[in-house]
PDB file of C-alpha atoms and ligand atoms in Angstrom:
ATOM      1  CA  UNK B1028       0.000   0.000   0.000  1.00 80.00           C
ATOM      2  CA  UNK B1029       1.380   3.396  -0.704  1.00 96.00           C
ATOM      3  CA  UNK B1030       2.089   5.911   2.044  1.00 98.00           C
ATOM      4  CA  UNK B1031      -0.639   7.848   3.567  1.00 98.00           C
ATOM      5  CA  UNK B1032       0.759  11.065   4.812  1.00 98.00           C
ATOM      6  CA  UNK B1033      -0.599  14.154   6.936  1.00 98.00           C
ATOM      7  CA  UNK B1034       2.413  16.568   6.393  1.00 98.00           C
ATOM      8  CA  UNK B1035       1.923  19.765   8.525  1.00 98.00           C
ATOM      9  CA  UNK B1036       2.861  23.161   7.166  1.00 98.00           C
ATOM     10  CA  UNK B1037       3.563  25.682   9.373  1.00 98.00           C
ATOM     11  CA  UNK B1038       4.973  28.481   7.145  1.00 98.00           C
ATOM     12  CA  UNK B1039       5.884  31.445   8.769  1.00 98.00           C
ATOM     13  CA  UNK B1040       4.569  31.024  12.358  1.00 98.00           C
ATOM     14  CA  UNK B1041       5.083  30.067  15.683  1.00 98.00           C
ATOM     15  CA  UNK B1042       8.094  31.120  17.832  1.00 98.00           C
ATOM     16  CA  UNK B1043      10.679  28.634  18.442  1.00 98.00           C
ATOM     17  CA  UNK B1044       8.754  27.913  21.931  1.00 98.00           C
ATOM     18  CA  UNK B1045       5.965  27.181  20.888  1.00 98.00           C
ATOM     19  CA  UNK B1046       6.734  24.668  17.983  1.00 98.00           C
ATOM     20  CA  UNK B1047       8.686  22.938  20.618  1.00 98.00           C
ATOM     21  CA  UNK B1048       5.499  22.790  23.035  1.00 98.00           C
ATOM     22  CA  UNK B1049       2.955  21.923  19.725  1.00 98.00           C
ATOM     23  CA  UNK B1050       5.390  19.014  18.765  1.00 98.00           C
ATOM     24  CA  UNK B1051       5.569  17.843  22.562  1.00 98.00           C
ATOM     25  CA  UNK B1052       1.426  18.028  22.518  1.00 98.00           C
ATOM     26  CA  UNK B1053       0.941  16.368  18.989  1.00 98.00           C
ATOM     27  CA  UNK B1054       3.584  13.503  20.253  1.00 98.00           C
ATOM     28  CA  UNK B1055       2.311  12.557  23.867  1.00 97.00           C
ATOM     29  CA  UNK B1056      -0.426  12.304  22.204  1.00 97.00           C
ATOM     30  CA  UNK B1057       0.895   8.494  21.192  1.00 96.00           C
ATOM     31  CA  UNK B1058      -1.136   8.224  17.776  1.00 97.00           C
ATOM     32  CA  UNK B1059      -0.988   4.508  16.378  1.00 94.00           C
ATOM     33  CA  UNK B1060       0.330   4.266  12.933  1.00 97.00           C
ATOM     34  CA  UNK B1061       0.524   1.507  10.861  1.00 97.00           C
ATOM     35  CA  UNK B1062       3.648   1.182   8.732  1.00 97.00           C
ATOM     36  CA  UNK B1063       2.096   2.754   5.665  1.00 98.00           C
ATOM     37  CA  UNK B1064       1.422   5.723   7.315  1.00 98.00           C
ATOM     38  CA  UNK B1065       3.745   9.456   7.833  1.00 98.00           C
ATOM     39  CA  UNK B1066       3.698  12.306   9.834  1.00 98.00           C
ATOM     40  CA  UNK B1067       6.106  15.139   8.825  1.00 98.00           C
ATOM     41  CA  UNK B1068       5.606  18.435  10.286  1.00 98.00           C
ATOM     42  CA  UNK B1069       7.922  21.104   7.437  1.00 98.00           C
ATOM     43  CA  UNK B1070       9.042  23.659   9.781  1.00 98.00           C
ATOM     44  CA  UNK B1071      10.699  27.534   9.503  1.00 98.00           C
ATOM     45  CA  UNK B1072      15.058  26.417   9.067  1.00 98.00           C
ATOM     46  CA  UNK B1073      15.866  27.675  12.612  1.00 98.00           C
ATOM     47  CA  UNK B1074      13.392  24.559  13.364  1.00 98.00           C
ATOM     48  CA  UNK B1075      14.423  22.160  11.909  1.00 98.00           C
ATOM     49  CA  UNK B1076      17.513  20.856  14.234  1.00 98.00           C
ATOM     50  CA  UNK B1077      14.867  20.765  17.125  1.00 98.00           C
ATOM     51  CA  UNK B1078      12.119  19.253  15.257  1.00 98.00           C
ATOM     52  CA  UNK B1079      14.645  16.133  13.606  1.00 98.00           C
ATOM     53  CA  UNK B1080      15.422  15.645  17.230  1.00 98.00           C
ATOM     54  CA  UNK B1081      11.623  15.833  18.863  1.00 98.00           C
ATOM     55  CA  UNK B1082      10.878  12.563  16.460  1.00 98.00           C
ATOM     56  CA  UNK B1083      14.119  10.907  16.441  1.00 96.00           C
ATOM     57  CA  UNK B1084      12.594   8.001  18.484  1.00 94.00           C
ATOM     58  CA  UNK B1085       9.209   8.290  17.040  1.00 95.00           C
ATOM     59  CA  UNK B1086       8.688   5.689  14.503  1.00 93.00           C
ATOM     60  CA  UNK B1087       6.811   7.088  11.178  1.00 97.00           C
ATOM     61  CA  UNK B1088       6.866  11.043  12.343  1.00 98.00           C
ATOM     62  CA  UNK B1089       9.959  13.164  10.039  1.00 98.00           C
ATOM     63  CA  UNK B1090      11.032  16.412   9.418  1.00 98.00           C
ATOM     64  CA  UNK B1091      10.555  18.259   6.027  1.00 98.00           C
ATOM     65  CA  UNK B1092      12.273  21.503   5.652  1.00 98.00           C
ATOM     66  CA  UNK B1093       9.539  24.155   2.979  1.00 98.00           C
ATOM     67  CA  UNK B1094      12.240  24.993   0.693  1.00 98.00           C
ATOM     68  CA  UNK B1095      15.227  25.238  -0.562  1.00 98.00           C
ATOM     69  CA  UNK B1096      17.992  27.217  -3.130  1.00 98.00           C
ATOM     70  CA  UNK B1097      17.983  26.083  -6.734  1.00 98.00           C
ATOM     71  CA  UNK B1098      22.040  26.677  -6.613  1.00 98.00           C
ATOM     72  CA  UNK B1099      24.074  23.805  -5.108  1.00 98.00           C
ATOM     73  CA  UNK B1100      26.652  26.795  -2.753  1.00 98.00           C
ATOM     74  CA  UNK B1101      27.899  30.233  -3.359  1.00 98.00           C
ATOM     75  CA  UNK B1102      27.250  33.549  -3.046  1.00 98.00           C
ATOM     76  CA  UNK B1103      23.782  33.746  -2.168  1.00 98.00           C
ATOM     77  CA  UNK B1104      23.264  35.424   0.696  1.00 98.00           C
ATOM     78  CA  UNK B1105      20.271  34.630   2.808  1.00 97.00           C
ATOM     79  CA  UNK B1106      19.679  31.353   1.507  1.00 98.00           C
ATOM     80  CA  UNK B1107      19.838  27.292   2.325  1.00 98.00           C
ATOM     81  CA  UNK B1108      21.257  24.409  -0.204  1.00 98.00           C
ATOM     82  CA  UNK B1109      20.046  20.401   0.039  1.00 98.00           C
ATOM     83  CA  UNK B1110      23.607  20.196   1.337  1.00 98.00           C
ATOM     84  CA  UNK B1111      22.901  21.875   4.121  1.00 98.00           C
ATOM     85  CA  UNK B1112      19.648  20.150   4.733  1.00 98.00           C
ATOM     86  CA  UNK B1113      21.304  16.759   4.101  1.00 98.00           C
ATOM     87  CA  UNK B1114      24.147  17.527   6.532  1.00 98.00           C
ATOM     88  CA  UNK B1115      21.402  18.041   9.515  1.00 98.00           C
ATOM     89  CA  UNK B1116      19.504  15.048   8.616  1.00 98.00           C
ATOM     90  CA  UNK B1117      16.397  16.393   7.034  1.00 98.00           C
ATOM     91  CA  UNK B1118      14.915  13.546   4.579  1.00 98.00           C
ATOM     92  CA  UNK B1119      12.159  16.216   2.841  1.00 98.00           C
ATOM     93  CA  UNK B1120      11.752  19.291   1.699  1.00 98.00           C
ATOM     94  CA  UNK B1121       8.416  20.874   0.328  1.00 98.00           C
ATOM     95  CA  UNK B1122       8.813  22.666  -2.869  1.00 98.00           C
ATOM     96  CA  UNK B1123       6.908  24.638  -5.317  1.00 98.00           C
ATOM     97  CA  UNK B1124       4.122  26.145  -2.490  1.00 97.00           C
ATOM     98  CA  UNK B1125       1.901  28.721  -3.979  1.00 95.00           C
ATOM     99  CA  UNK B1126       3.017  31.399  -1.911  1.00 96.00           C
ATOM    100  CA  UNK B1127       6.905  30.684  -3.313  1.00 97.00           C
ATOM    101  CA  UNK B1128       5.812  30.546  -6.694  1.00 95.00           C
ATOM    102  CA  UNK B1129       3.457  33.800  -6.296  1.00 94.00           C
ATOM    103  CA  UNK B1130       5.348  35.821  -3.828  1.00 96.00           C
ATOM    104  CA  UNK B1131       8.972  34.857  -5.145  1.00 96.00           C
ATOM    105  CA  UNK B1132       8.197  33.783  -8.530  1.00 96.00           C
ATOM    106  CA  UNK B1133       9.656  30.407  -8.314  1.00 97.00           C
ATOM    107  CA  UNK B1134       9.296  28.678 -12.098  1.00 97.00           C
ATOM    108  CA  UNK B1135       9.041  25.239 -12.950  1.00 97.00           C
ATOM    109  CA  UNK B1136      12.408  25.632 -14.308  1.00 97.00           C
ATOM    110  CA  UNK B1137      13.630  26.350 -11.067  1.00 98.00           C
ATOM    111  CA  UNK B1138      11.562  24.209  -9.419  1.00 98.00           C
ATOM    112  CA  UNK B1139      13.673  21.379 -11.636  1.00 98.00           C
ATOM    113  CA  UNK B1140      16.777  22.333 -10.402  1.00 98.00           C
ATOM    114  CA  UNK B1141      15.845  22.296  -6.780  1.00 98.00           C
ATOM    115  CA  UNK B1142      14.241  18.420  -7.403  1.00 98.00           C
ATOM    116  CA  UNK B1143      17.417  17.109  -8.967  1.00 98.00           C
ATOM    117  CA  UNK B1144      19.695  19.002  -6.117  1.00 98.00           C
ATOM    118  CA  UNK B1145      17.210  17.858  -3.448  1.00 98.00           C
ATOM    119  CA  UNK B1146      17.230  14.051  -4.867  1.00 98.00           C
ATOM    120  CA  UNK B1147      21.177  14.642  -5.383  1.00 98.00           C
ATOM    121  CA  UNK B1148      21.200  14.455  -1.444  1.00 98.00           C
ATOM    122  CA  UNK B1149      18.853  11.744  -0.571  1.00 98.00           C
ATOM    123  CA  UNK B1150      15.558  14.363   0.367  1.00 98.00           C
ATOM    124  CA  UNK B1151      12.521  13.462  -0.848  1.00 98.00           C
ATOM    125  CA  UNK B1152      10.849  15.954  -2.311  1.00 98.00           C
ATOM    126  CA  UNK B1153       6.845  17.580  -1.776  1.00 98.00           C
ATOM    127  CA  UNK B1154       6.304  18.877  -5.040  1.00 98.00           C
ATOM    128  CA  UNK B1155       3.464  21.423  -5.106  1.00 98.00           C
ATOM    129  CA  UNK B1156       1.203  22.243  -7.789  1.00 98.00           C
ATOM    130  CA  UNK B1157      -2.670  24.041  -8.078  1.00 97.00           C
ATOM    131  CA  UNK B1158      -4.279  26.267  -9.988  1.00 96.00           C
ATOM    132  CA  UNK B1159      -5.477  29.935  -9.419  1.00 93.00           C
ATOM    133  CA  UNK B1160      -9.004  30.850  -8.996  1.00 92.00           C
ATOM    134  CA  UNK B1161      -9.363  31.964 -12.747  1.00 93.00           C
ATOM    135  CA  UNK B1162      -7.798  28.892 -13.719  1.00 94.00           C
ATOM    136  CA  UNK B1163     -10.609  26.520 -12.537  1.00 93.00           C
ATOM    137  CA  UNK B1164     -12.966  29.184 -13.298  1.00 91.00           C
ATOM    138  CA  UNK B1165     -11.991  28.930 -16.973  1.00 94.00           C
ATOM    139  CA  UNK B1166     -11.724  25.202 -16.663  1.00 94.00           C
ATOM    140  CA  UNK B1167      -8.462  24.749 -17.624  1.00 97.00           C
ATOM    141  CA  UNK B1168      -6.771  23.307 -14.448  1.00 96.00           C
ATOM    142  CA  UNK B1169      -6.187  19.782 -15.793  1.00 97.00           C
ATOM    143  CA  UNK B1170      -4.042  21.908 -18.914  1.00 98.00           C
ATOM    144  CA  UNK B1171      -1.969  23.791 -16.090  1.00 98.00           C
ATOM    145  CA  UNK B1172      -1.248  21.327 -13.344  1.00 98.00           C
ATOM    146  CA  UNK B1173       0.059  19.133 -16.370  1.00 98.00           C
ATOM    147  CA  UNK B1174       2.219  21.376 -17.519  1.00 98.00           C
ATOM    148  CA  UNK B1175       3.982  22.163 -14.137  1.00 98.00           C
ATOM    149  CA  UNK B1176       4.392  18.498 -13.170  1.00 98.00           C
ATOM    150  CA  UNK B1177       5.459  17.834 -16.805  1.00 98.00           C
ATOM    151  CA  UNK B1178       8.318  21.265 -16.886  1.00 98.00           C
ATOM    152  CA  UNK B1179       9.660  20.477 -13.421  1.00 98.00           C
ATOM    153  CA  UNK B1180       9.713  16.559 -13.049  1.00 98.00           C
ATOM    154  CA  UNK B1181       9.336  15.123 -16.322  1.00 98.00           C
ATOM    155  CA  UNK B1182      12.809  14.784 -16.817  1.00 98.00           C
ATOM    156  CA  UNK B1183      13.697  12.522 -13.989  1.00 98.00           C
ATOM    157  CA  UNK B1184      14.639   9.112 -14.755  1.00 98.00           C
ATOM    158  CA  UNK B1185      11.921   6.117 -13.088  1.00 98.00           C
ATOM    159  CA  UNK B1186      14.403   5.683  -9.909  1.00 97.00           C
ATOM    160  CA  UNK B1187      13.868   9.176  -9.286  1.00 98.00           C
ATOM    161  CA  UNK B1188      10.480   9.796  -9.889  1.00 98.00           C
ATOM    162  CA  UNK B1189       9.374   6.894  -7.430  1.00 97.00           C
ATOM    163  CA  UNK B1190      11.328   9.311  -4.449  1.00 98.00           C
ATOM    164  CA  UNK B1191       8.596  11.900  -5.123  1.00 98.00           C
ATOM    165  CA  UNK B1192       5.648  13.336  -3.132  1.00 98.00           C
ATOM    166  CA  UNK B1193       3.199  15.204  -5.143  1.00 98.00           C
ATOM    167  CA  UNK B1194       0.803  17.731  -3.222  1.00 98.00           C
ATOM    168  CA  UNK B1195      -2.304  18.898  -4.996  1.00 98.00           C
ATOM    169  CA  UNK B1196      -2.980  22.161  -3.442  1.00 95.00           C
ATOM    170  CA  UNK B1197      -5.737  24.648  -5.105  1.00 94.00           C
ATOM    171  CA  UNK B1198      -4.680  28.292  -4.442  1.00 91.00           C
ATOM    172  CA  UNK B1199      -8.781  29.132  -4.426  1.00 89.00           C
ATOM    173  CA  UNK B1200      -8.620  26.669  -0.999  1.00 88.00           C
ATOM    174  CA  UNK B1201      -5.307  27.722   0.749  1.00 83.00           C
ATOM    175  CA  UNK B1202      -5.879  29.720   3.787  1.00 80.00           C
ATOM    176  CA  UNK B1203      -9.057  30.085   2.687  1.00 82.00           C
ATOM    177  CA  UNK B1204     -11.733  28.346   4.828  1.00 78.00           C
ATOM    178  CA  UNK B1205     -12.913  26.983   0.885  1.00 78.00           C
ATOM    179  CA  UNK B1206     -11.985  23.368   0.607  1.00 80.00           C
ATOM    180  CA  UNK B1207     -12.074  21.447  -2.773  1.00 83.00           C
ATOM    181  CA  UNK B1208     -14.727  19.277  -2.293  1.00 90.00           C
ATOM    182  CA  UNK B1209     -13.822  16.156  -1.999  1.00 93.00           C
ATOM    183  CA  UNK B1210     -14.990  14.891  -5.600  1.00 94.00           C
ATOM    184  CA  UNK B1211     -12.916  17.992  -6.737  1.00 93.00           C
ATOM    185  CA  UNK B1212     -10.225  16.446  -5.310  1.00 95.00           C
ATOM    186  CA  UNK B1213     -10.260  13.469  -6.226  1.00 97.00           C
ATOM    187  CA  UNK B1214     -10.585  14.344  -9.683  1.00 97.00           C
ATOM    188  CA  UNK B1215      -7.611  15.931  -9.925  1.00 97.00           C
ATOM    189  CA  UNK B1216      -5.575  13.348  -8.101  1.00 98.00           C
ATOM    190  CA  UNK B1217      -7.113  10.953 -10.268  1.00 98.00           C
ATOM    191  CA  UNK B1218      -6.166  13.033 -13.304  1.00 98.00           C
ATOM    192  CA  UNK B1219      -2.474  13.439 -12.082  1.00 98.00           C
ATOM    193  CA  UNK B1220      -1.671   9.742 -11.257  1.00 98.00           C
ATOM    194  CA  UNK B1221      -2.950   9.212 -15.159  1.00 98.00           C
ATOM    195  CA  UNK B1222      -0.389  11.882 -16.210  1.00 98.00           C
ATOM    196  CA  UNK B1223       2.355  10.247 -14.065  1.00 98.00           C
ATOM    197  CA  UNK B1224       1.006   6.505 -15.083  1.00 98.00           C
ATOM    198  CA  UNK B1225       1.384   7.823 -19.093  1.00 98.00           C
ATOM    199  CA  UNK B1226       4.597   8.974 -18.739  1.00 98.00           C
ATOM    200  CA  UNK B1227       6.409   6.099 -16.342  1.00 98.00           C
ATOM    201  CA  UNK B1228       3.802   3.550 -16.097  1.00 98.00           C
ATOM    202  CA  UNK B1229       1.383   2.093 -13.852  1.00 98.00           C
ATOM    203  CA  UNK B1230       3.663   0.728 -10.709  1.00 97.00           C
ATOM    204  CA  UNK B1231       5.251   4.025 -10.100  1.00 98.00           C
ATOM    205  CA  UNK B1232       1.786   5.904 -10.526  1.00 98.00           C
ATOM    206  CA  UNK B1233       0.482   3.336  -8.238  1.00 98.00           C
ATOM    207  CA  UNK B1234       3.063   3.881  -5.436  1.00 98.00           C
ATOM    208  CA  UNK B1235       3.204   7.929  -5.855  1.00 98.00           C
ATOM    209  CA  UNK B1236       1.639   9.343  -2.771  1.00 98.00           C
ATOM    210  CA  UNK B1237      -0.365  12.207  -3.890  1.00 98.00           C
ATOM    211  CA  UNK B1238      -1.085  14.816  -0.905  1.00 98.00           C
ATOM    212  CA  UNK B1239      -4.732  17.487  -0.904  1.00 97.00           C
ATOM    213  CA  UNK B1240      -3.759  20.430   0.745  1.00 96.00           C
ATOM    214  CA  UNK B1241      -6.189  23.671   1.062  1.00 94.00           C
ATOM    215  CA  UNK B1242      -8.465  24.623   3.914  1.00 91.00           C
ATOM    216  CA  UNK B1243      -7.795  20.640   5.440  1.00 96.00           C
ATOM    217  CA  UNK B1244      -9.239  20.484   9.172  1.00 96.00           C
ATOM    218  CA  UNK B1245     -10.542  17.669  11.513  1.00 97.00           C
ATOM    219  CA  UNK B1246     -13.690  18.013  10.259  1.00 97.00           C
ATOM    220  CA  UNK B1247     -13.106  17.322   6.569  1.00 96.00           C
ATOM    221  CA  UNK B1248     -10.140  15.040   6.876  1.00 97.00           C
ATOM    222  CA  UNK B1249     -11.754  12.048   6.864  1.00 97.00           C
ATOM    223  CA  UNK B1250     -14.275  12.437   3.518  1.00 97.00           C
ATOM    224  CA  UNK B1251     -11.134  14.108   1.528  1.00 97.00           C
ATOM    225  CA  UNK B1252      -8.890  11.333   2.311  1.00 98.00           C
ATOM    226  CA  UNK B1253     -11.741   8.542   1.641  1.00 97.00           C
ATOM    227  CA  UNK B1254     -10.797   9.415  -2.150  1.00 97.00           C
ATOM    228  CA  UNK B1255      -8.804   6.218  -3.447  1.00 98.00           C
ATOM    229  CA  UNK B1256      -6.256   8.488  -4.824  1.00 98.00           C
ATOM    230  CA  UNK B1257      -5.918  10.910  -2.073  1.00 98.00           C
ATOM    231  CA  UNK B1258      -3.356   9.582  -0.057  1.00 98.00           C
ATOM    232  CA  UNK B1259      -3.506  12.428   2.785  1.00 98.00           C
ATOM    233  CA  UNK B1260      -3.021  15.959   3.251  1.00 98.00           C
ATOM    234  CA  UNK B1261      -0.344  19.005   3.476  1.00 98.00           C
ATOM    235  CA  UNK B1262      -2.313  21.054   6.004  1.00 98.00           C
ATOM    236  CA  UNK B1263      -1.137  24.878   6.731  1.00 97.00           C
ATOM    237  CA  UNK B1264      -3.990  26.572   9.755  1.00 97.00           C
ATOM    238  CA  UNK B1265      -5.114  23.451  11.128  1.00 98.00           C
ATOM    239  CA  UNK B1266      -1.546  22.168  11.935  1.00 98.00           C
ATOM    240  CA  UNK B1267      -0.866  24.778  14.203  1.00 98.00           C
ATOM    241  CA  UNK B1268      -3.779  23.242  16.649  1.00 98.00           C
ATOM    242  CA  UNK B1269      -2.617  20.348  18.179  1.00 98.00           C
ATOM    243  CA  UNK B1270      -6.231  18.604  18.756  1.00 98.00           C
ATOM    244  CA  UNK B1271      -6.561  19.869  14.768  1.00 98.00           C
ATOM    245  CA  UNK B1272      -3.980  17.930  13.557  1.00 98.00           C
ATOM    246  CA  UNK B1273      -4.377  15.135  16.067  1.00 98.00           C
ATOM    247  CA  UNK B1274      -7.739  14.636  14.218  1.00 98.00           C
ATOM    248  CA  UNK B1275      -5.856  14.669  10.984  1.00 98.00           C
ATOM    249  CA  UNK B1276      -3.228  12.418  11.450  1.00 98.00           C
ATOM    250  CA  UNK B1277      -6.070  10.270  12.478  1.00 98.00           C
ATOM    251  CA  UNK B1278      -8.029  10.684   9.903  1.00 98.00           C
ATOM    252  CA  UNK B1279      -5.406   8.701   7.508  1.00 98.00           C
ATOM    253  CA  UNK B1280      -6.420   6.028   5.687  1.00 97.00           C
TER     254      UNK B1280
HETATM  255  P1  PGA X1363      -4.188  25.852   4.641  1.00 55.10           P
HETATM  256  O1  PGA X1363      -2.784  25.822   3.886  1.00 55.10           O
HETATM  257  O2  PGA X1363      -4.390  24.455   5.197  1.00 55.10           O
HETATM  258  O3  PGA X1363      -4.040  26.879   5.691  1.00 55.10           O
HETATM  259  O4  PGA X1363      -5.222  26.182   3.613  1.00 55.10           O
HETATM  260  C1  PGA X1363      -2.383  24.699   3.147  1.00 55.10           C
HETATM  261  C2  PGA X1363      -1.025  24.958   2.531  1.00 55.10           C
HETATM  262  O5  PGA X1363      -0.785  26.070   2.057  1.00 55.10           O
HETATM  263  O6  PGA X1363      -0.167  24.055   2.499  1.00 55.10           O
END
């Protein structure tokens, strides 16, 4: 079975205190997993050290870090390689959000780069895609989430491919309170494992976990994840609520 993962995204909140206490209230919480499913909470960089080391005895919860440079060292001040990730022990990385790609005009071409630097070090990559508002208005999504999975991971080889996480997130639903519905959902998840299943066949499109992330709470968890190819959730508000994302992480299939 593939993975089933609730991935919490915490962008830019929370002081360093109190991701240490949410962490501390998620994990006494003692959630049983079975072995198919994942918990990875991405967390700001200064984070990430204390977070690796919160779940380092916690079987099935990891660390992501929510992005990286597209340049392997150098001169750029103010940002983070995959090296560095790697050399703290940070297995994924989320890439592609909305708000990079909007706010920092990230491109798929980038977005390339940072896959094959981030695979280059053993991190498994959350690659996001979703349309804009006008873009489902004008019923072209299918066209435009194709063409972003197709510029930045098309040219990985089958090994490679199999390494990534795919997150379908709608910029209409993120931070929104306006979830896909869940037949919306699974509609495009549906439509994206066909893309991947074209293009490297069906055992790899079959094992790609493919995440829903937009507006996910407790109380919608469970009837987005029912869809048979929504394989759990990257979930911004809600994960900063410890009973929220309790609910969440149960809420796996
Ligand atoms: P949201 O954010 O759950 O607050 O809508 C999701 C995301 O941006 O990953």
């Amino acid at each position: 079975m593939r993975k089933q993962i609730a991935a919490a995204n915490w962008k830019m909140n929370l002081t360093y205190q109190q991701g240490e206490k949410l962490l501390d209230d998620i994990l006494t919480a003692k959630i049983p997993l079975a072995p198919h499913q994942q918990v990875i909470f991405t967390v700001p960089y200064p984070y990430l050290i204390m977070a690796n080391s919160a779940v380092a005895n916690e079987n099935n919860y990891a660390v992501a870090a929510q992005n990286c440079y597209h340049k392997k060292s150098g001169a750029f001040t103010g940002e983070v390689s995959t090296e560095m990730l790697q050399s703290i022990g940070i297995k994924y990385c989320v890439i592609g959000h909305s708000e990079r790609r909007e706010y920092f005009a990230e491109s798929n071409q980038q977005l390339a780069e940072k896959i094959d630097l981030l695979l280059e070090k053993s991190i498994q990559p959350i690659f996001c895609c979703g349309e804009a508002l006008s873009i489902r208005e004008a019923g072209t999504q299918n066209n435009w989430v194709e063409t972003q999975l197709k510029e930045s991971l098309f040219h990985l080889q089958p090994g490679d491919m199999e390494k990534v996480i795919i997150a379908y997130e709608p910029i209409w639903a993120i931070g929104t309170g306006k979830t896909a519905s869940a037949a919306q959902a699974q509609e495009m998840h549906e439509f994206i494992r066909s893309i991947i299943q074209q293009k490297y066949g069906t055992a790899i499109a079959d094992n790609l976990s493919i995440l829903y992330g937009g507006s996910v709470k407790g109380a919608n968890a469970g009837e987005i994840f029912a869809g048979p190819d929504v394989d759990g959730g990257l979930v911004g508000g809600a994960s900063l609520v410890a009973e929220e994302f309790i609910a969440i992480i149960k809420a796996l299939k």
